[in-house]
Structures are given as structure tokens and as C-alpha cells.
PDB file of C-alpha atoms in Angstrom:
ATOM      1  CA  MET A   1      34.458 239.155 -92.966  1.00  0.00           C
ATOM      2  CA  ASN A   2      35.292 237.717 -90.385  1.00  0.00           C
ATOM      3  CA  THR A   3      34.116 234.000 -89.284  1.00  0.00           C
ATOM      4  CA  ALA A   4      32.420 235.002 -85.986  1.00  0.00           C
ATOM      5  CA  PHE A   5      30.436 237.503 -87.714  1.00  0.00           C
ATOM      6  CA  GLN A   6      29.461 236.001 -90.524  1.00  0.00           C
ATOM      7  CA  THR A   7      28.183 232.983 -88.351  1.00  0.00           C
ATOM      8  CA  ILE A   8      25.913 235.219 -86.221  1.00  0.00           C
ATOM      9  CA  ARG A   9      24.278 236.367 -89.292  1.00  0.00           C
ATOM     10  CA  ASP A  10      23.737 233.048 -91.047  1.00  0.00           C
ATOM     11  CA  MET A  11      22.020 232.806 -87.599  1.00  0.00           C
ATOM     12  CA  ALA A  12      20.246 236.377 -87.419  1.00  0.00           C
ATOM     13  CA  GLU A  13      19.312 235.804 -90.620  1.00  0.00           C
ATOM     14  CA  ASN A  14      17.258 232.348 -90.148  1.00  0.00           C
ATOM     15  CA  SER A  15      15.563 234.427 -87.128  1.00  0.00           C
ATOM     16  CA  ASP A  16      13.824 237.093 -88.253  1.00  0.00           C
ATOM     17  CA  GLY A  17      17.405 239.056 -88.213  1.00  0.00           C
ATOM     18  CA  ILE A  18      17.265 238.978 -84.689  1.00  0.00           C
ATOM     19  CA  ILE A  19      19.283 237.156 -82.162  1.00  0.00           C
ATOM     20  CA  THR A  20      20.261 236.357 -78.543  1.00  0.00           C
ATOM     21  CA  THR A  21      23.498 236.655 -76.465  1.00  0.00           C
ATOM     22  CA  LYS A  22      22.764 232.742 -75.100  1.00  0.00           C
ATOM     23  CA  GLN A  23      22.438 231.845 -79.175  1.00  0.00           C
ATOM     24  CA  ILE A  24      25.566 233.906 -80.290  1.00  0.00           C
ATOM     25  CA  GLU A  25      27.292 231.907 -77.223  1.00  0.00           C
ATOM     26  CA  ALA A  26      25.898 228.316 -78.255  1.00  0.00           C
ATOM     27  CA  ALA A  27      28.059 228.528 -81.032  1.00  0.00           C
ATOM     28  CA  GLY A  28      31.096 229.498 -79.403  1.00  0.00           C
ATOM     29  CA  ILE A  29      31.065 233.242 -80.012  1.00  0.00           C
ATOM     30  CA  SER A  30      32.314 234.923 -76.592  1.00  0.00           C
ATOM     31  CA  ARG A  31      30.715 238.478 -75.217  1.00  0.00           C
ATOM     32  CA  THR A  32      33.610 240.996 -76.043  1.00  0.00           C
ATOM     33  CA  ARG A  33      33.668 239.204 -79.823  1.00  0.00           C
ATOM     34  CA  ILE A  34      30.164 240.831 -79.069  1.00  0.00           C
ATOM     35  CA  LYS A  35      31.075 244.019 -77.935  1.00  0.00           C
ATOM     36  CA  THR A  36      33.397 243.976 -80.671  1.00  0.00           C
ATOM     37  CA  LEU A  37      31.096 244.097 -83.595  1.00  0.00           C
ATOM     38  CA  VAL A  38      28.853 246.641 -81.935  1.00  0.00           C
ATOM     39  CA  GLU A  39      31.538 249.200 -82.271  1.00  0.00           C
ATOM     40  CA  GLN A  40      32.091 247.990 -85.637  1.00  0.00           C
ATOM     41  CA  GLY A  41      28.635 248.804 -86.696  1.00  0.00           C
ATOM     42  CA  LEU A  42      27.759 245.424 -87.714  1.00  0.00           C
ATOM     43  CA  LEU A  43      25.018 244.320 -84.172  1.00  0.00           C
ATOM     44  CA  VAL A  44      22.920 246.423 -82.830  1.00  0.00           C
ATOM     45  CA  LYS A  45      21.777 245.889 -79.238  1.00  0.00           C
ATOM     46  CA  GLU A  46      18.420 246.206 -79.418  1.00  0.00           C
ATOM     47  CA  SER A  47      18.203 245.406 -75.348  1.00  0.00           C
ATOM     48  CA  GLN A  48      20.100 243.090 -72.296  1.00  0.00           C
ATOM     49  CA  GLY A  49      20.744 240.025 -74.427  1.00  0.00           C
ATOM     50  CA  ILE A  50      19.069 240.934 -77.520  1.00  0.00           C
ATOM     51  CA  TYR A  51      20.728 242.162 -80.794  1.00  0.00           C
ATOM     52  CA  SER A  52      19.624 242.671 -84.132  1.00  0.00           C
ATOM     53  CA  LEU A  53      22.193 242.810 -87.892  1.00  0.00           C
ATOM     54  CA  SER A  54      22.285 246.370 -88.531  1.00  0.00           C
ATOM     55  CA  ASN A  55      21.239 246.116 -91.651  1.00  0.00           C
ATOM     56  CA  MET A  56      17.949 244.494 -91.826  1.00  0.00           C
ATOM     57  CA  LEU A  57      14.700 245.864 -90.531  1.00  0.00           C
ATOM     58  CA  VAL A  58      13.715 244.473 -87.145  1.00  0.00           C
ATOM     59  CA  ASP A  59      10.283 243.207 -85.811  1.00  0.00           C
ATOM     60  CA  GLU A  60       9.042 244.900 -83.597  1.00  0.00           C
ATOM     61  CA  TYR A  61       6.565 242.047 -82.132  1.00  0.00           C
ATOM     62  CA  LYS A  62       9.537 239.684 -82.256  1.00  0.00           C
ATOM     63  CA  LEU A  63      11.569 241.972 -80.437  1.00  0.00           C
ATOM     64  CA  ILE A  64       8.835 242.402 -77.368  1.00  0.00           C
ATOM     65  CA  GLN A  65       8.256 238.743 -77.194  1.00  0.00           C
ATOM     66  CA  LEU A  66      11.817 237.990 -76.985  1.00  0.00           C
ATOM     67  CA  ARG A  67      11.830 240.196 -73.611  1.00  0.00           C
ATOM     68  CA  SER A  68       9.972 237.213 -72.226  1.00  0.00           C
ATOM     69  CA  GLU A  69       8.692 233.852 -72.697  1.00  0.00           C
ATOM     70  CA  ARG A  70       5.342 235.357 -70.609  1.00  0.00           C
ATOM     71  CA  ILE A  71       4.196 237.894 -73.094  1.00  0.00           C
ATOM     72  CA  VAL A  72       1.045 236.903 -74.500  1.00  0.00           C
ATOM     73  CA  PHE A  73       0.175 239.582 -77.678  1.00  0.00           C
ATOM     74  CA  SER A  74      -3.601 240.554 -76.587  1.00  0.00           C
ATOM     75  CA  HIS A  75      -6.441 243.567 -76.562  1.00  0.00           C
ATOM     76  CA  GLY A  76      -6.357 245.488 -79.847  1.00  0.00           C
ATOM     77  CA  THR A  77      -2.882 244.525 -80.849  1.00  0.00           C
ATOM     78  CA  ALA A  78      -4.396 240.871 -80.981  1.00  0.00           C
ATOM     79  CA  LEU A  79      -7.409 242.177 -82.778  1.00  0.00           C
ATOM     80  CA  TYR A  80      -4.847 243.912 -85.516  1.00  0.00           C
ATOM     81  CA  LEU A  81      -2.889 240.400 -86.018  1.00  0.00           C
ATOM     82  CA  HIS A  82      -6.295 238.793 -86.006  1.00  0.00           C
ATOM     83  CA  GLY A  83      -7.615 240.862 -88.773  1.00  0.00           C
ATOM     84  CA  MET A  84     -10.008 242.071 -86.597  1.00  0.00           C
ATOM     85  CA  SER A  85      -8.924 245.463 -86.691  1.00  0.00           C
ATOM     86  CA  ASP A  86      -7.348 247.743 -89.386  1.00  0.00           C
ATOM     87  CA  ARG A  87      -6.033 249.708 -86.817  1.00  0.00           C
ATOM     88  CA  VAL A  88      -2.012 249.403 -86.676  1.00  0.00           C
ATOM     89  CA  PRO A  89      -1.559 249.957 -82.759  1.00  0.00           C
ATOM     90  CA  HIS A  90       0.619 252.792 -81.901  1.00  0.00           C
ATOM     91  CA  THR A  91       0.457 251.766 -78.411  1.00  0.00           C
ATOM     92  CA  ILE A  92       1.495 247.578 -77.982  1.00  0.00           C
ATOM     93  CA  ASP A  93      -1.248 245.855 -75.561  1.00  0.00           C
ATOM     94  CA  VAL A  94       0.437 242.375 -73.684  1.00  0.00           C
ATOM     95  CA  THR A  95      -0.755 240.323 -71.658  1.00  0.00           C
ATOM     96  CA  VAL A  96       1.785 238.941 -68.878  1.00  0.00           C
ATOM     97  CA  PRO A  97       0.830 236.962 -65.191  1.00  0.00           C
ATOM     98  CA  GLN A  98       0.033 239.058 -62.135  1.00  0.00           C
ATOM     99  CA  GLY A  99       2.942 239.069 -60.396  1.00  0.00           C
ATOM    100  CA  ASP A 100       5.736 239.338 -63.445  1.00  0.00           C
ATOM    101  CA  ASN A 101       8.105 241.999 -62.830  1.00  0.00           C
ATOM    102  CA  VAL A 102       8.347 244.071 -65.771  1.00  0.00           C
ATOM    103  CA  SER A 103      10.164 247.515 -65.232  1.00  0.00           C
ATOM    104  CA  ARG A 104      13.368 247.107 -67.487  1.00  0.00           C
ATOM    105  CA  ILE A 105      10.547 246.110 -70.284  1.00  0.00           C
ATOM    106  CA  LYS A 106       8.669 248.691 -69.637  1.00  0.00           C
ATOM    107  CA  LYS A 107      11.634 251.440 -69.731  1.00  0.00           C
ATOM    108  CA  ASP A 108      12.788 249.801 -72.735  1.00  0.00           C
ATOM    109  CA  HIS A 109       9.459 249.938 -75.084  1.00  0.00           C
ATOM    110  CA  PRO A 110       7.001 252.791 -73.289  1.00  0.00           C
ATOM    111  CA  ALA A 111       4.890 251.906 -76.218  1.00  0.00           C
ATOM    112  CA  ILE A 112       3.876 248.316 -74.607  1.00  0.00           C
ATOM    113  CA  ARG A 113       0.494 248.912 -72.429  1.00  0.00           C
ATOM    114  CA  PHE A 114       0.500 245.323 -69.999  1.00  0.00           C
ATOM    115  CA  HIS A 115      -2.116 244.098 -68.795  1.00  0.00           C
ATOM    116  CA  TYR A 116      -2.417 241.460 -65.910  1.00  0.00           C
ATOM    117  CA  VAL A 117      -4.202 238.536 -64.953  1.00  0.00           C
ATOM    118  CA  SER A 118      -3.831 235.918 -62.452  1.00  0.00           C
ATOM    119  CA  LYS A 119      -2.045 233.028 -63.321  1.00  0.00           C
ATOM    120  CA  GLU A 120      -4.570 230.480 -64.199  1.00  0.00           C
ATOM    121  CA  ARG A 121      -6.142 232.224 -66.843  1.00  0.00           C
ATOM    122  CA  TRP A 122      -2.785 234.150 -68.388  1.00  0.00           C
ATOM    123  CA  ASP A 123      -2.476 231.046 -70.709  1.00  0.00           C
ATOM    124  CA  LEU A 124      -6.113 230.299 -72.059  1.00  0.00           C
ATOM    125  CA  GLY A 125      -6.522 230.854 -75.158  1.00  0.00           C
ATOM    126  CA  ILE A 126      -2.902 231.181 -76.121  1.00  0.00           C
ATOM    127  CA  MET A 127      -1.983 230.247 -79.861  1.00  0.00           C
ATOM    128  CA  THR A 128       1.001 231.738 -82.661  1.00  0.00           C
ATOM    129  CA  ILE A 129       0.021 233.806 -85.428  1.00  0.00           C
ATOM    130  CA  LYS A 130       2.738 235.393 -87.915  1.00  0.00           C
ATOM    131  CA  SER A 131       3.551 238.860 -87.160  1.00  0.00           C
ATOM    132  CA  PRO A 132       3.775 241.497 -90.750  1.00  0.00           C
ATOM    133  CA  MET A 133       6.395 240.380 -91.034  1.00  0.00           C
ATOM    134  CA  GLY A 134       6.423 236.923 -90.632  1.00  0.00           C
ATOM    135  CA  ALA A 135       7.739 236.100 -87.141  1.00  0.00           C
ATOM    136  CA  GLN A 136       6.131 233.637 -85.556  1.00  0.00           C
ATOM    137  CA  LEU A 137       4.178 235.350 -82.512  1.00  0.00           C
ATOM    138  CA  ARG A 138       2.325 234.152 -79.107  1.00  0.00           C
ATOM    139  CA  VAL A 139      -1.459 235.877 -79.172  1.00  0.00           C
ATOM    140  CA  TYR A 140      -4.716 235.328 -77.256  1.00  0.00           C
ATOM    141  CA  ASP A 141      -6.939 233.776 -79.723  1.00  0.00           C
ATOM    142  CA  LYS A 142     -10.393 235.429 -80.873  1.00  0.00           C
ATOM    143  CA  GLU A 143     -12.566 234.123 -78.135  1.00  0.00           C
ATOM    144  CA  ARG A 144     -10.057 235.444 -75.673  1.00  0.00           C
ATOM    145  CA  CYS A 145      -9.731 238.464 -76.890  1.00  0.00           C
ATOM    146  CA  ILE A 146     -13.571 238.714 -77.121  1.00  0.00           C
ATOM    147  CA  CYS A 147     -13.969 237.878 -73.430  1.00  0.00           C
ATOM    148  CA  ASP A 148     -11.153 240.591 -72.562  1.00  0.00           C
ATOM    149  CA  LEU A 149     -12.811 243.505 -74.757  1.00  0.00           C
ATOM    150  CA  ILE A 150     -15.736 243.038 -72.655  1.00  0.00           C
ATOM    151  CA  ARG A 151     -14.116 242.617 -69.802  1.00  0.00           C
ATOM    152  CA  ASP A 152     -11.902 246.279 -70.079  1.00  0.00           C
ATOM    153  CA  LYS A 153     -14.731 247.877 -72.164  1.00  0.00           C
ATOM    154  CA  GLN A 154     -14.411 250.836 -69.966  1.00  0.00           C
ATOM    155  CA  ALA A 155     -10.815 251.167 -71.031  1.00  0.00           C
ATOM    156  CA  MET A 156     -11.172 250.227 -74.459  1.00  0.00           C
ATOM    157  CA  ASP A 157     -11.633 252.665 -77.699  1.00  0.00           C
ATOM    158  CA  MET A 158     -15.110 252.045 -78.749  1.00  0.00           C
ATOM    159  CA  GLN A 159     -15.103 252.696 -81.783  1.00  0.00           C
ATOM    160  CA  LEU A 160     -12.153 249.744 -82.043  1.00  0.00           C
ATOM    161  CA  TYR A 161     -14.683 247.918 -79.470  1.00  0.00           C
ATOM    162  CA  ILE A 162     -18.035 247.907 -81.382  1.00  0.00           C
ATOM    163  CA  GLN A 163     -16.302 247.036 -84.997  1.00  0.00           C
ATOM    164  CA  ALA A 164     -14.429 243.544 -83.080  1.00  0.00           C
ATOM    165  CA  ILE A 165     -17.239 243.090 -81.259  1.00  0.00           C
ATOM    166  CA  GLN A 166     -20.146 243.116 -84.950  1.00  0.00           C
ATOM    167  CA  GLU A 167     -17.522 241.336 -86.597  1.00  0.00           C
ATOM    168  CA  TYR A 168     -16.894 238.425 -84.361  1.00  0.00           C
ATOM    169  CA  PHE A 169     -20.524 237.668 -83.976  1.00  0.00           C
ATOM    170  CA  LYS A 170     -22.199 238.145 -87.588  1.00  0.00           C
ATOM    171  CA  LEU A 171     -19.204 236.490 -89.202  1.00  0.00           C
ATOM    172  CA  GLU A 172     -16.943 233.451 -87.789  1.00  0.00           C
ATOM    173  CA  ASN A 173     -17.910 232.476 -84.005  1.00  0.00           C
ATOM    174  CA  ASN A 174     -17.132 229.640 -82.285  1.00  0.00           C
ATOM    175  CA  ALA A 175     -20.065 230.149 -79.352  1.00  0.00           C
ATOM    176  CA  ARG A 176     -18.880 227.041 -77.111  1.00  0.00           C
ATOM    177  CA  LYS A 177     -15.172 228.229 -76.752  1.00  0.00           C
ATOM    178  CA  LEU A 178     -17.059 231.905 -76.139  1.00  0.00           C
ATOM    179  CA  LEU A 179     -18.852 230.786 -73.730  1.00  0.00           C
ATOM    180  CA  ASN A 180     -16.844 228.244 -71.820  1.00  0.00           C
ATOM    181  CA  TYR A 181     -14.253 231.105 -71.059  1.00  0.00           C
ATOM    182  CA  GLY A 182     -16.838 233.678 -70.634  1.00  0.00           C
ATOM    183  CA  LYS A 183     -17.431 231.147 -67.267  1.00  0.00           C
ATOM    184  CA  LYS A 184     -14.380 230.957 -66.288  1.00  0.00           C
ATOM    185  CA  PHE A 185     -14.006 235.338 -66.144  1.00  0.00           C
ATOM    186  CA  GLY A 186     -17.307 235.390 -64.749  1.00  0.00           C
ATOM    187  CA  ILE A 187     -18.931 237.067 -67.656  1.00  0.00           C
ATOM    188  CA  GLU A 188     -20.908 234.673 -69.042  1.00  0.00           C
ATOM    189  CA  GLU A 189     -24.397 236.084 -69.177  1.00  0.00           C
ATOM    190  CA  LYS A 190     -22.882 239.426 -70.783  1.00  0.00           C
ATOM    191  CA  ILE A 191     -21.799 236.972 -73.519  1.00  0.00           C
ATOM    192  CA  ARG A 192     -24.975 235.890 -73.709  1.00  0.00           C
ATOM    193  CA  THR A 193     -27.111 238.908 -74.546  1.00  0.00           C
ATOM    194  CA  TYR A 194     -24.449 240.119 -77.092  1.00  0.00           C
ATOM    195  CA  MET A 195     -24.989 236.608 -78.671  1.00  0.00           C
ATOM    196  CA  GLU A 196     -28.900 237.491 -78.844  1.00  0.00           C
ATOM    197  CA  VAL A 197     -28.269 240.711 -79.727  1.00  0.00           C
ATOM    198  CA  LEU A 198     -25.764 240.474 -82.765  1.00  0.00           C
ATOM    199  CA  SER A 199     -26.113 236.476 -83.630  1.00  0.00           C
TER     200      SER A 199
END
């Protein structure tokens, strides 16, 4: 086995089977060598600057997250990652700041649904969580998910909406944090109503 591929393989195996051009070049391996490894079927070009090992199952969530540092898993996808929904999402919901150019990502990943929010509110409630395959992902916390559900109620699947709202208020909840977020999104009164009815 050639040493360039061995180096790439070792790096990728420590990174959920995915590696970027930047990481490969930092190890002293040229783009020409990368191209050769793709042609030999040892590497798979997943998208611009992102590669995977051909013999490994790729974590779709991590692949999507690598496309932009500002992608945060949200809405139904975040509910699934938090265990608040048992429905595996066919459409992946992510949120980015308004004004971000995501046209290339949309072209490469048609199953992604983008939500846009002001830059001031974009990072509210970001945390990390493990994907089903173990990769670290950026996701909104449960309180931010509930706020997004209430704000986007008309666009939500009602079964998913009801299940998540009921589960959140009946089991664990952080009322102070939820109301704080609600105030920032202008939905504090709606949240208080849910708390009175469901808590």
C-alpha cells in the first residue's frame, strides 16, 4: 500500500472516515496525488474539498456539517437527534444565518431544507450532540427547538409538532431558558400559554 494513501487512511479513520483537502495537504500530500487515489477507487470525492474512504460507510450528518461552519441542525432533524422524535428524517433541516450563500450545498444535497435566521439569533442555543454514527454535530438545544417549532408551526408536520411539544412540557424542561429564548423571538406569551396548558 502506498504511503500517501496509508497516511490519508489513518487520518480519515480518526475522523469518522471523512477527510478534507486541507487536512490532506497539511500532511504534505498534493492535490495531484488525491486525484490519483480517487481514480484508483481508494478515495471518494463527496463534494468540493471533502473525501471519504471508499470502504467505509459515511456519516451523512457529518458530511453536511463539513460543508459550512454555520450549518446547525434544527427543527425535525434536531428533534430526532435529541431523541424527541422517533422519525428518521428524510429531509434534513438545518439553519444558517440570513445572507449565507448555500446554493452549492443545495445543489449537492437536495434533501436539505434550509431555514434562515438573523445573525444575532443564529447562535442562540447551539450545542454539540453525537450523530447516530458517533460524529460530533452542531445542533440547537431542546429549548431552541421548541421555539423554532412554535415560530414555524404552519410549516411543521402536525404529528411531529404535537409529539415534541407534549414530550418537552411533560418530561424535562427548562422554563427559564425557554422563556428567555421566547422573549428574544417575540413568542413569550405563546410559550406561557403552552406552559399553562401542558405543564
